[in-house]
Amino acid sequence: MQQQRPSAGPSAGFNFVLAAVLGFIGVFDLVSGVRGDGLGVFLTGLALTVYAAVLLHDALHIKRTGVPAMTRRRMNTIGLGCLALYFVGILVKRVPELAQFFG
């Protein structure tokens, strides 16, 4: 009798929840950044919103077809790019010298 390996693939439900949380925070930061909280807040919001959109796209594709929309490698690359943008936003927001340079 052969055992099946546990599924390590992404879940549509978890991707929906994560996309909703990140999307809400991201849109809030985007609006706050535009209203005058600075470029750092806008960049963090942009990073969160972009990744939420990628997760939503992936969740919808999983729900429709049963397979992820993109490979794990591509998803990780996009995630690292969004994380890098988020980190730049945090640096601009928190480091006074950078805030003065960009603000």
XYZ file of C-alpha atoms in Angstrom:
103
model
C 0.000 0.000 0.000
C 1.476 3.293 -1.105
C 0.886 6.466 0.902
C 0.064 9.725 -0.812
C 2.220 12.726 -0.134
C 0.431 15.598 1.563
C -0.502 18.430 -0.765
C 1.933 21.301 -0.469
C 0.192 23.461 -3.044
C -1.393 26.835 -2.393
C -4.933 27.049 -1.097
C -7.507 29.287 -2.772
C -9.193 30.092 0.548
C -5.979 31.116 2.277
C -4.944 33.212 -0.732
C -8.330 35.006 -0.621
C -7.941 35.788 3.092
C -4.356 36.959 2.698
C -5.252 39.065 -0.358
C -8.116 40.715 1.548
C -5.945 41.602 4.549
C -2.979 42.833 2.500
C -5.250 44.644 0.052
C -7.086 46.509 2.804
C -3.862 47.634 4.484
C -2.276 48.426 1.110
C -5.139 50.609 -0.117
C -5.239 52.378 3.250
C -1.497 53.122 2.983
C -1.869 54.265 -0.634
C -4.595 56.736 0.334
C -2.620 57.909 3.372
C 0.482 58.401 1.252
C -1.390 60.457 -1.327
C -3.026 62.565 1.397
C 0.313 63.672 2.749
C 1.877 60.988 4.941
C 4.776 60.753 2.524
C 6.399 58.656 -0.145
C 7.380 55.896 2.270
C 3.777 55.174 3.221
C 2.779 55.240 -0.451
C 5.530 52.749 -1.373
C 4.565 50.323 1.382
C 0.941 50.555 0.267
C 1.919 49.967 -3.340
C 3.923 46.863 -2.423
C 1.077 45.421 -0.350
C -1.557 46.182 -2.986
C 0.459 44.652 -5.826
C 1.074 41.456 -3.883
C -2.583 41.303 -2.845
C -3.564 41.545 -6.525
C -1.165 38.713 -7.408
C -2.610 36.557 -4.604
C -6.154 37.331 -5.716
C -5.330 36.386 -9.307
C -3.771 33.139 -8.123
C -6.726 32.333 -5.841
C -9.248 32.912 -8.611
C -7.243 30.714 -10.969
C -7.015 27.928 -8.365
C -10.763 28.176 -7.737
C -11.516 27.990 -11.468
C -9.029 25.356 -12.650
C -7.669 23.671 -9.526
C -4.055 24.584 -10.301
C -2.049 27.721 -9.452
C -1.830 30.474 -12.056
C 1.960 30.619 -11.921
C 4.885 28.530 -10.814
C 6.128 28.697 -7.249
C 9.398 30.199 -8.494
C 7.612 33.060 -10.265
C 5.369 33.668 -7.248
C 8.436 33.801 -4.991
C 10.172 36.231 -7.362
C 7.171 38.558 -7.367
C 6.917 38.248 -3.588
C 10.571 39.152 -3.123
C 10.174 42.144 -5.438
C 7.190 43.370 -3.411
C 9.123 42.766 -0.192
C 12.026 44.825 -1.543
C 9.656 47.673 -2.456
C 8.071 47.438 1.013
C 11.531 47.589 2.613
C 12.447 50.691 0.569
C 9.183 52.294 1.720
C 9.999 51.505 5.351
C 13.480 52.983 4.937
C 12.104 56.161 3.364
C 9.465 56.405 6.085
C 11.704 55.677 9.076
C 15.185 56.976 8.274
C 15.109 60.778 8.726
C 17.865 61.473 6.189
C 16.046 59.534 3.493
C 12.732 61.099 4.445
C 14.216 64.571 4.000
C 15.784 63.591 0.686
C 12.523 62.197 -0.742
C 10.069 64.373 1.153
